Every structure is written in C-alpha cells, then in structure tokens.
Amino acid sequence: MTIASRLQNLGITLPPAGVAAAANYVPYVLQGNILIIAGQITIENGEKKFIGQVGKEFSVDEGKAAARLCAVNILGQISAALGGDLERVERIMRLGVFVSCAPDFTEQSAVGNGASDLMVEVFGDAGRHARAAVGVSSLPFGVAVEVDAMVAIKN
Amino acid sequence: MTIASRLQNLGITLPPAGVAAAANYVPYVLQGNILIIAGQITIENGEKKFIGQVGKEFSVDEGKAAARLCAVNILGQISAALGGDLERVERIMRLGVFVSCAPDFTEQSAVGNGASDLMVEVFGDAGRHARAAVGVSSLPFGVAVEVDAMVAIKN
Amino acid sequence: MTIASRLQNLGITLPPAGVAAAANYVPYVLQGNILIIAGQITIENGEKKFIGQVGKEFSVDEGKAAARLCAVNILGQISAALGGDLERVERIMRLGVFVSCAPDFTEQSAVGNGASDLMVEVFGDAGRHARAAVGVSSLPFGVAVEVDAMVAIKN
C-alpha cells in the first residue's frame, strides 16, 4: 500500500506545499539525508486553531487532536521538501512535542500520541520515532501544541 | 578501563533493555551513525521518582540526582540500541535537559550537571557533549526532569 | 563578500573563542559534518544581560535584541569550532529558540526573528534554517532567551 493511499484512507489532505513559515526562517531544511522540519503549529486551511492551553481550555483528547493537526502539517512540509514523494521517507527519527499547559498538567505523553499515532498510521514501522514531550508555558500565537521533526531520507 | 567496569565502579546497574516507551513511539532510533534517544524521565525499577518541581518540592541537589537518574536511563537505552556494547559510542553529541520548575528558578545548569557529569564519568572525553537546559512548566507524569540525547555511533 | 566583511559591516565582534560553558559540558560538538552548538544565552563581554521575562520585564523588541545576542554567541562558537573560518558553514540547519515568558505571551516567533535575521544577514541563503520557538517558564541565570543550533559543515 502506498503512503498516498494510506493518506487517502485516513481522509487526510496535505496542506499545500510552500506554506510560508511565520517568520524569517524556512519550514524545512534538507541537508544530505537529514530533513529538519521547523516547529509546526495548529493551522488548518490557513486558520489558527486550538488557541489556549491543554488541561485548561482543551481536554486531553482535544490536545491529541491538536498534536495530530501539527503532524499533518509536518507531513505537508515533508511532502514539499521531497517534491511530493513521501515514499522517500526512510525513517521519522524524532518528534519534539511542546504542549502549552498549566504547571499541574501531566499528560503530555497522551497529547503527543496524537502526532505519534499519525506517523505510524502513515509510514508504518518507518514512522516509529524517538520523542521528547514537554509542557511549556506558552507557544507562538497562543496555540496549544507545537511539534517539530527530524527525518531520515532515502538516497 | 572498559565502560562496563566504569559503570560497575559507579555502582550503576543499567535498566533492562527494552523498557517500553510510555506511548506510541520508540525509546531510540539508530539511523546510520546517529542514535536518537527519546526523552527519558525519572523511572527507577519501573517506579516513577521525583514527582514535583525543582525549586519547590525538590532542592537543586535533588534535581541533580533526578537528572542523573534520567541519564542512567539514557545509558540503558543506548545499551539496548547497541546490543549491550557501549564501547561503540563515538560521542555523546547533545543532551536536552528539561527541568520542571517555577518561573523564579534559575539553576537549570546546575540541575543538568547531574546528567552531564555522569556522561563524562562513563565515557570520558567521548561523553563531553553540547547541551541545552531549560525550565518548563510541567513534564509527563509530573516528573521533575526529562533528558533526551543525540549520540554518534562508531561504524 | 566574505562572511568576515559582513560581520564587520554589521558591527559585530565575535566573542573570544573558548568561552567556557557554564557547566560540565562543552559549548560545541563537531561530529562528521554536523556541528551541534550548546544553548547560548545573553552574555556580552562576560556579563549576563536581559535578566527577566519577555512580555514582562522586556518588550518584544528587547526580546528580539536578546535573541540576536544569543545568535552572536552562536556565531562565536561556530567560529571557535571551525578555527575561525566561518566560510566552512554549509548551512544553518536548525535553531531552537527558548523564550522565558508568562503564559499569556504569544510572540515567540517575533522574538526568535532576532536570531533568525542575524543568521541570514551573515550567511545569506546558507543561513536560512528550520526553527522551533517556544515559551518556557524560566531559563538558566534568569535570562530572557536561550538559543541552540545545528549546523552543517563543508568537508
């Protein structure tokens, strides 16, 4: 089964390639076989979603949905970096998951699963990655979750 | 002196290989010569320790001990990734140290030394790494410290 | 135009090589073609600057200046790692920007631009990087901004 058909089965349409970064940096850098994806936030169709904190404005399940949306945007950037050919992904090496939350929130792992699950759904074993999930006091534009990635690319 | 004998001298028993990650991701990814270790928290013998914040429930010295415990778990994952052969470590390239603490806490560097010192004790010069240490509002399961790592592996 | 002359035009004097790290780790690791720079804080002429939080003690513009100072220190470490030859930089791959701020602060991207802009001013297209910018509850020594980096080096 191709990755494109998996995405279709999941009902995921990738955001258009070339969505500009929010600032004077680029959304990805492909250097040798290493692809670095900039921190992706909860933007859908150009609109920022999930403004608030997990454990406050949002439940853990909503936090998971926010992390999944970040991961969809990561897929969009990977696709843009690879000219649309997601089959060139060798391995999702690492996700960094930043969850905006109050000091008493302790379910960053559950939130991060929203992103982690999607990677495995799309890439199978190649989507199994190392991860660091932490709680932070705030994120750009007030979004609830930000996720970045390091990806190994086939030659 | 072998790394195994150094560990013995330090009285460190590595956690069993294959300790599962807390979520749908893997504790390490070895891709080419780069080994990425997922964020390790303060678990000992399967039990979560150091639940609370440094500078609040825990002193700086306790925070250092928490960071050292995270580093022991990093060693366990490196060992698992390398089939038990820690001699294959070329260089600890980077540690990321996340300290759960209040906004007025400023000794993240001292806390991080608990992890940094262990790496040098075990690997000597090959254990000398770059590092980022930051304070965060909360961590998974309410633990006080989380540390992740990037390691270069010999061919 | 050489990078040295760009730095001169920008009025930037690099901090002396070999500025020690604040703890038992090293300010950079060069492994193969990958250079990891430890988290750099707001130190100038050996003195810590910008003690406080952005959005509280410091405006967004001051936060940008703080991030730029961190980036100057990154340049100093890159230079030290490369024996002073900044022309060997192939690509700034990634910046990690940590902004100490209150939970209601949402302009981490604007703050991070202080570091991002400098990289492009100095390295041109090779300075265009992926980035993650997040808000954290506190940073070492109480500084307002910390920035780390991953850099690809020419053979």
Coordinates of C-alpha atoms in Angstrom, one line a residue:
Chain A
M1 CA 0.0 0.0 0.0
T2 CA 1.4 3.4 -0.9
I3 CA 1.7 6.2 1.5
A4 CA -0.6 8.3 -0.8
S5 CA -3.3 5.7 -0.5
R6 CA -2.9 5.5 3.3
L7 CA -3.3 9.2 3.5
Q8 CA -6.5 8.9 1.4
N9 CA -7.8 6.1 3.6
L10 CA -7.1 8.4 6.6
G11 CA -9.0 11.2 4.9
I12 CA -6.0 13.5 5.1
T13 CA -5.4 16.1 2.5
L14 CA -1.9 17.6 2.9
P15 CA -1.7 21.3 3.2
P16 CA -0.4 23.0 0.0
A17 CA 3.3 22.9 -0.4
G18 CA 5.2 26.1 0.3
V19 CA 3.0 27.3 3.1
A20 CA 5.3 30.1 4.3
A21 CA 6.8 30.0 7.8
A22 CA 5.5 32.5 10.2
A23 CA 8.8 34.4 10.4
N24 CA 12.2 34.8 8.7
Y25 CA 13.1 31.2 8.6
V26 CA 12.2 28.3 6.4
P27 CA 9.8 25.4 7.1
Y28 CA 12.3 22.7 6.3
V29 CA 16.0 22.1 5.6
L30 CA 17.1 19.1 3.7
Q31 CA 20.8 18.6 4.2
G32 CA 22.3 15.3 2.9
N33 CA 20.0 12.6 4.1
I34 CA 18.6 14.6 7.1
L35 CA 15.5 16.6 6.8
I36 CA 14.7 19.0 9.6
I37 CA 11.1 20.3 9.9
A38 CA 10.5 23.5 11.7
G39 CA 8.1 23.6 14.6
Q40 CA 4.6 23.2 13.1
I41 CA 1.6 24.6 14.9
T42 CA -2.2 24.1 14.7
I43 CA -3.0 25.7 11.4
E44 CA -5.7 24.4 9.2
N45 CA -6.7 26.0 5.8
G46 CA -4.6 29.0 6.8
E47 CA -6.6 29.5 10.1
K48 CA -5.0 29.0 13.5
K49 CA -6.9 26.5 15.6
F50 CA -6.7 25.3 19.2
I51 CA -5.8 28.7 20.8
G52 CA -5.5 28.0 24.5
Q53 CA -3.9 25.5 26.9
V54 CA -4.4 21.8 27.2
G55 CA -5.8 21.0 30.6
K56 CA -7.5 24.4 30.7
E57 CA -9.3 25.4 27.5
F58 CA -8.8 22.0 26.0
S59 CA -9.2 18.4 27.1
V60 CA -6.5 15.8 26.7
D61 CA -8.5 14.4 23.7
E62 CA -8.6 17.9 22.1
G63 CA -4.9 18.2 22.8
K64 CA -4.3 14.9 20.9
A65 CA -6.3 16.3 18.0
A66 CA -4.2 19.4 18.1
A67 CA -1.0 17.4 18.0
R68 CA -2.4 15.4 15.1
L69 CA -3.1 18.6 13.2
C70 CA 0.6 19.7 13.8
A71 CA 1.6 16.3 12.5
V72 CA -0.5 16.7 9.4
N73 CA 1.4 20.0 8.8
I74 CA 4.7 18.1 9.3
L75 CA 3.6 15.7 6.6
G76 CA 2.8 18.7 4.3
Q77 CA 6.3 20.0 4.9
I78 CA 8.0 16.6 4.3
S79 CA 6.0 16.3 1.1
A80 CA 7.1 19.8 0.0
A81 CA 10.7 19.0 0.8
L82 CA 10.5 15.8 -1.3
G83 CA 8.6 17.1 -4.3
G84 CA 5.5 15.3 -3.1
D85 CA 7.2 11.9 -2.9
L86 CA 6.6 10.7 0.7
E87 CA 7.9 7.2 -0.3
R88 CA 11.4 8.7 0.0
V89 CA 11.0 8.8 3.8
E90 CA 13.4 6.3 5.3
R91 CA 12.5 7.0 8.9
I92 CA 10.9 9.5 11.2
M93 CA 13.8 9.8 13.6
R94 CA 12.4 12.2 16.2
L95 CA 9.4 14.3 17.1
G96 CA 9.7 17.2 19.6
V97 CA 6.3 17.8 21.2
F98 CA 5.6 21.1 23.0
V99 CA 2.4 21.2 24.9
S100 CA 1.1 24.6 26.3
C101 CA -0.3 23.7 29.6
A102 CA -0.6 24.7 33.3
P103 CA 2.0 23.5 35.8
D104 CA -0.3 20.8 37.1
F105 CA -0.8 19.1 33.8
T106 CA 0.9 15.8 33.4
E107 CA -0.5 14.1 30.3
Q108 CA 2.0 15.4 27.7
S109 CA 2.6 11.8 26.6
A110 CA -1.1 11.3 25.8
V111 CA -1.2 14.5 23.9
G112 CA 1.9 13.7 21.9
N113 CA 0.3 10.4 20.9
G114 CA -1.9 12.4 18.6
A115 CA 1.2 13.1 16.5
S116 CA 3.0 9.8 17.1
D117 CA 0.0 7.7 16.1
L118 CA -0.4 9.5 12.8
M119 CA 3.2 8.9 11.8
V120 CA 2.8 5.2 12.3
E121 CA -0.5 5.2 10.5
V122 CA 1.1 6.8 7.5
F123 CA 4.6 5.4 7.4
G124 CA 4.2 2.1 9.3
D125 CA 7.4 1.0 11.0
A126 CA 9.3 3.8 9.3
G127 CA 7.1 6.1 11.2
R128 CA 8.2 4.8 14.6
H129 CA 10.3 7.6 16.2
A130 CA 12.0 8.8 19.3
R131 CA 10.3 11.6 21.0
A132 CA 10.5 14.2 23.7
A133 CA 7.2 15.6 25.0
V134 CA 7.3 18.5 27.5
G135 CA 4.9 21.1 28.9
V136 CA 5.6 24.7 28.1
S137 CA 4.2 28.0 29.5
S138 CA 3.1 29.3 26.1
L139 CA 3.5 28.9 22.4
P140 CA 3.5 31.2 19.3
F141 CA 0.1 32.8 18.6
G142 CA -1.2 31.1 21.8
V143 CA -1.6 27.7 20.2
A144 CA -1.9 24.6 22.4
V145 CA 0.6 22.4 20.7
E146 CA 3.8 22.7 18.5
V147 CA 5.6 19.7 17.0
D148 CA 8.9 19.6 15.1
A149 CA 10.7 16.7 13.4
M150 CA 13.9 15.1 12.2
V151 CA 13.5 12.7 9.3
A152 CA 15.9 10.4 7.5
I153 CA 15.5 10.4 3.7
K154 CA 16.4 7.7 1.3
N155 CA 19.2 8.4 -1.2
Chain B
M1 CA 39.3 0.8 31.5
T2 CA 36.2 -0.5 29.9
I3 CA 32.9 1.3 30.1
A4 CA 31.4 -1.8 31.7
S5 CA 33.9 -1.6 34.5
R6 CA 33.4 2.2 34.9
L7 CA 29.7 1.5 35.4
Q8 CA 30.5 -1.1 37.9
N9 CA 32.8 1.3 39.8
L10 CA 30.0 3.9 39.8
G11 CA 27.6 1.3 41.2
I12 CA 25.3 1.7 38.2
T13 CA 23.2 -1.2 37.0
L14 CA 21.6 -0.4 33.7
P15 CA 17.8 -0.8 33.5
P16 CA 16.8 -3.8 31.5
A17 CA 16.9 -3.4 27.7
G18 CA 13.6 -2.9 26.0
V19 CA 11.9 -0.9 28.7
A20 CA 8.9 0.2 26.7
A21 CA 8.3 3.9 25.9
A22 CA 5.3 5.4 27.7
A23 CA 3.4 5.9 24.5
N24 CA 3.2 5.0 20.8
Y25 CA 6.8 5.8 20.0
V26 CA 10.1 4.0 20.5
P27 CA 12.8 4.7 23.1
Y28 CA 15.5 5.1 20.4
V29 CA 16.1 5.3 16.7
L30 CA 19.5 4.3 15.3
Q31 CA 19.8 5.7 11.7
G32 CA 23.2 5.4 10.1
N33 CA 25.7 6.6 12.7
I34 CA 23.2 8.8 14.6
L35 CA 21.4 7.4 17.6
I36 CA 18.5 9.5 18.9
I37 CA 17.3 8.7 22.4
A38 CA 13.7 9.6 23.4
G39 CA 13.2 11.9 26.4
Q40 CA 14.0 9.8 29.5
I41 CA 12.3 10.5 32.8
T42 CA 13.0 9.7 36.4
I43 CA 12.0 6.0 36.5
E44 CA 13.8 3.5 38.6
N45 CA 12.9 -0.2 38.8
G46 CA 9.7 0.6 37.0
E47 CA 8.7 3.2 39.5
K48 CA 8.4 6.9 38.8
K49 CA 10.5 9.0 41.1
F50 CA 11.0 12.8 41.8
I51 CA 7.3 13.8 41.2
G52 CA 7.2 17.5 41.7
Q53 CA 9.2 20.6 40.7
V54 CA 12.8 21.6 41.3
G55 CA 13.0 24.7 43.5
K56 CA 9.7 23.7 45.1
E57 CA 9.3 20.1 46.1
F58 CA 13.0 19.4 45.3
S59 CA 16.3 21.1 46.1
V60 CA 18.9 21.8 43.4
D61 CA 20.9 18.7 44.7
E62 CA 17.8 16.6 44.4
G63 CA 17.2 18.0 40.9
K64 CA 20.8 16.9 40.0
A65 CA 20.0 13.4 41.3
A66 CA 16.9 13.4 39.2
A67 CA 18.9 14.4 36.1
R68 CA 21.4 11.7 36.9
L69 CA 18.6 9.1 37.0
C70 CA 17.4 10.3 33.6
A71 CA 20.9 9.9 32.3
V72 CA 21.1 6.3 33.7
N73 CA 18.0 5.6 31.7
I74 CA 19.6 7.1 28.6
L75 CA 22.6 4.8 29.2
G76 CA 20.1 1.9 29.3
Q77 CA 18.6 2.9 26.0
I78 CA 22.0 3.4 24.4
S79 CA 23.0 -0.1 25.6
A80 CA 19.7 -1.6 24.2
A81 CA 20.3 0.1 20.9
L82 CA 23.8 -1.2 20.6
G83 CA 23.2 -4.8 21.8
G84 CA 24.8 -4.0 25.1
D85 CA 28.1 -2.8 23.6
L86 CA 28.6 0.7 25.0
E87 CA 32.1 0.8 23.6
R88 CA 30.5 1.6 20.2
V89 CA 29.7 5.1 21.4
E90 CA 31.8 7.5 19.4
R91 CA 30.5 10.7 21.1
I92 CA 27.6 12.0 23.2
M93 CA 26.7 14.8 20.9
R94 CA 23.9 16.6 22.7
L95 CA 21.7 16.4 25.8
G96 CA 18.4 18.2 26.0
V97 CA 17.6 18.9 29.7
F98 CA 14.1 19.9 30.6
V99 CA 13.6 21.0 34.3
S100 CA 10.1 21.3 35.7
C101 CA 10.3 24.4 37.9
A102 CA 8.7 27.6 38.9
P103 CA 9.3 30.9 36.9
D104 CA 11.7 32.2 39.6
F105 CA 14.1 29.1 39.3
T106 CA 17.4 29.9 37.6
E107 CA 19.7 26.9 38.3
Q108 CA 18.8 24.7 35.4
S109 CA 22.5 24.4 34.6
A110 CA 23.3 23.0 38.0
V111 CA 20.5 20.5 37.7
G112 CA 21.6 19.5 34.2
N113 CA 25.1 18.8 35.5
G114 CA 23.6 15.7 37.2
A115 CA 23.2 14.2 33.7
S116 CA 26.3 15.8 32.2
D117 CA 28.7 14.6 34.9
L118 CA 27.5 11.0 34.5
M119 CA 28.2 11.0 30.8
V120 CA 31.8 12.2 31.4
E121 CA 32.2 9.7 34.2
V122 CA 31.2 6.8 32.0
F123 CA 32.5 7.8 28.6
G124 CA 35.4 10.2 29.4
D125 CA 36.1 12.7 26.7
A126 CA 33.6 10.9 24.4
G127 CA 31.0 11.9 27.0
R128 CA 31.6 15.6 26.6
H129 CA 28.5 17.0 24.9
A130 CA 26.7 20.1 23.8
R131 CA 23.6 20.8 25.9
A132 CA 20.5 23.0 26.2
A133 CA 19.0 23.2 29.6
V134 CA 15.7 25.0 30.1
G135 CA 12.9 25.3 32.6
V136 CA 9.5 24.1 31.7
S137 CA 6.1 24.4 33.4
S138 CA 5.5 20.7 33.6
L139 CA 6.6 17.3 32.4
P140 CA 4.9 13.9 31.7
F141 CA 3.6 12.2 34.9
G142 CA 4.6 15.2 36.9
V143 CA 8.3 14.3 37.0
A144 CA 10.9 16.9 37.8
V145 CA 13.4 16.3 35.0
E146 CA 13.4 14.9 31.5
V147 CA 16.6 14.4 29.4
D148 CA 17.0 13.4 25.7
A149 CA 20.1 12.7 23.7
M150 CA 21.8 12.5 20.4
V151 CA 24.7 10.1 20.1
A152 CA 27.3 9.4 17.4
I153 CA 28.0 5.7 17.0
K154 CA 31.2 4.1 15.6
N155 CA 30.9 2.2 12.3
Chain C
M1 CA 31.5 39.4 0.0
T2 CA 33.1 37.3 2.8
I3 CA 31.4 36.5 6.0
A4 CA 34.1 38.3 7.9
S5 CA 33.3 41.5 6.0
R6 CA 29.6 41.0 6.5
L7 CA 30.2 40.8 10.2
Q8 CA 32.3 43.9 10.1
N9 CA 29.5 45.7 8.2
L10 CA 27.1 44.6 10.9
G11 CA 29.4 46.0 13.6
I12 CA 29.6 42.5 15.2
T13 CA 32.7 41.5 17.0
L14 CA 32.6 37.8 17.8
P15 CA 33.1 36.8 21.4
P16 CA 36.6 35.3 22.1
A17 CA 36.9 31.6 21.2
G18 CA 36.8 29.2 24.0
V19 CA 34.3 31.0 26.2
A20 CA 33.7 28.2 28.7
A21 CA 30.3 26.6 29.0
A22 CA 28.5 27.4 32.3
A23 CA 28.7 23.8 33.4
N24 CA 30.3 20.4 32.9
Y25 CA 29.6 20.2 29.2
V26 CA 31.2 21.8 26.1
P27 CA 29.9 24.7 24.0
Y28 CA 30.0 22.7 20.7
V29 CA 30.5 19.2 19.3
L30 CA 31.7 18.8 15.7
Q31 CA 31.0 15.2 14.6
G32 CA 31.5 14.5 11.0
N33 CA 29.8 17.2 9.1
I34 CA 27.4 18.1 11.9
L35 CA 28.1 20.8 14.4
I36 CA 25.9 21.0 17.5
I37 CA 26.1 24.3 19.4
A38 CA 25.0 24.2 23.0
G39 CA 22.3 26.6 24.2
Q40 CA 23.7 30.1 24.1
I41 CA 22.3 32.7 26.5
T42 CA 22.5 36.5 26.7
I43 CA 26.1 37.1 27.7
E44 CA 28.1 40.0 26.4
N45 CA 31.7 40.7 27.4
G46 CA 31.3 38.1 30.1
E47 CA 28.3 39.8 31.6
K48 CA 24.8 38.4 31.7
K49 CA 22.3 40.6 30.1
F50 CA 18.5 40.6 29.7
I51 CA 17.7 39.1 33.1
G52 CA 13.9 38.8 33.2
Q53 CA 11.0 37.6 31.1
V54 CA 9.8 38.9 27.7
G55 CA 6.4 40.4 27.9
K56 CA 7.1 41.3 31.5
E57 CA 10.5 43.0 32.1
F58 CA 11.2 43.2 28.4
S59 CA 9.3 44.3 25.3
V60 CA 9.1 42.2 22.2
D61 CA 11.8 44.4 20.6
E62 CA 14.1 43.9 23.6
G63 CA 13.4 40.1 23.3
K64 CA 14.5 40.3 19.7
A65 CA 17.7 42.0 20.8
A66 CA 18.2 39.3 23.4
A67 CA 17.7 36.6 20.7
R68 CA 20.2 38.4 18.5
L69 CA 22.8 38.5 21.3
C70 CA 22.3 34.7 21.7
A71 CA 22.9 34.3 18.0
V72 CA 26.1 36.4 18.2
N73 CA 27.3 33.9 20.8
I74 CA 26.3 31.0 18.5
L75 CA 28.4 32.7 15.8
G76 CA 31.3 32.9 18.3
Q77 CA 31.0 29.2 19.0
I78 CA 30.8 28.2 15.3
S79 CA 33.9 30.3 14.7
A80 CA 35.7 28.6 17.6
A81 CA 34.7 25.1 16.3
L82 CA 35.9 25.9 12.8
G83 CA 39.2 27.6 13.8
G84 CA 37.8 31.0 12.8
D85 CA 36.8 30.0 9.3
L86 CA 33.1 30.8 9.1
E87 CA 33.2 30.2 5.3
R88 CA 33.1 26.5 6.1
V89 CA 29.5 26.8 7.2
E90 CA 27.4 24.8 4.6
R91 CA 24.0 25.5 6.2
I92 CA 22.5 26.6 9.4
M93 CA 20.1 23.6 9.7
R94 CA 18.1 24.5 12.8
L95 CA 17.8 27.0 15.6
G96 CA 16.0 26.1 18.9
V97 CA 14.6 29.3 20.5
F98 CA 13.5 29.3 24.1
V99 CA 11.8 32.4 25.3
S100 CA 11.3 32.9 29.0
C101 CA 7.8 34.5 29.3
A102 CA 4.5 34.5 31.1
P103 CA 1.7 32.1 29.9
D104 CA -0.1 34.9 28.1
F105 CA 2.8 35.8 25.9
T106 CA 2.3 34.7 22.3
E107 CA 5.0 36.5 20.2
Q108 CA 7.8 33.9 20.5
S109 CA 8.1 34.0 16.7
A110 CA 8.8 37.7 16.6
V111 CA 11.4 37.2 19.4
G112 CA 13.1 34.4 17.5
N113 CA 13.4 36.6 14.5
G114 CA 16.2 38.4 16.3
A115 CA 18.3 35.3 16.0
S116 CA 17.0 34.2 12.6
D117 CA 17.5 37.5 10.9
L118 CA 21.2 37.6 12.0
M119 CA 21.8 34.2 10.5
V120 CA 20.5 35.3 7.1
E121 CA 22.4 38.7 7.4
V122 CA 25.7 36.8 8.0
F123 CA 25.3 33.7 5.9
G124 CA 22.8 34.7 3.2
D125 CA 20.8 31.7 1.9
A126 CA 23.0 29.3 3.9
G127 CA 21.7 31.0 7.0
R128 CA 18.1 30.1 6.2
H129 CA 17.2 27.5 8.8
A130 CA 14.3 25.5 10.3
R131 CA 13.3 26.6 13.7
A132 CA 11.2 25.8 16.8
A133 CA 10.4 28.7 19.1
V134 CA 8.6 28.1 22.3
G135 CA 7.9 29.9 25.6
V136 CA 9.3 28.4 28.7
S137 CA 8.8 29.2 32.4
S138 CA 12.4 30.1 33.2
L139 CA 16.0 29.8 31.9
P140 CA 19.4 29.4 33.4
F141 CA 20.5 32.5 35.4
G142 CA 17.2 34.1 34.8
V143 CA 18.0 35.2 31.2
A144 CA 15.1 36.0 28.8
V145 CA 16.2 34.0 25.8
E146 CA 18.3 30.9 25.0
V147 CA 19.1 29.7 21.5
D148 CA 20.8 26.5 20.4
A149 CA 21.8 25.4 16.9
M150 CA 22.6 22.5 14.5
V151 CA 24.9 23.4 11.6
A152 CA 26.1 21.5 8.5
I153 CA 29.8 22.0 7.8
K154 CA 31.6 21.7 4.5
N155 CA 34.0 18.8 4.0

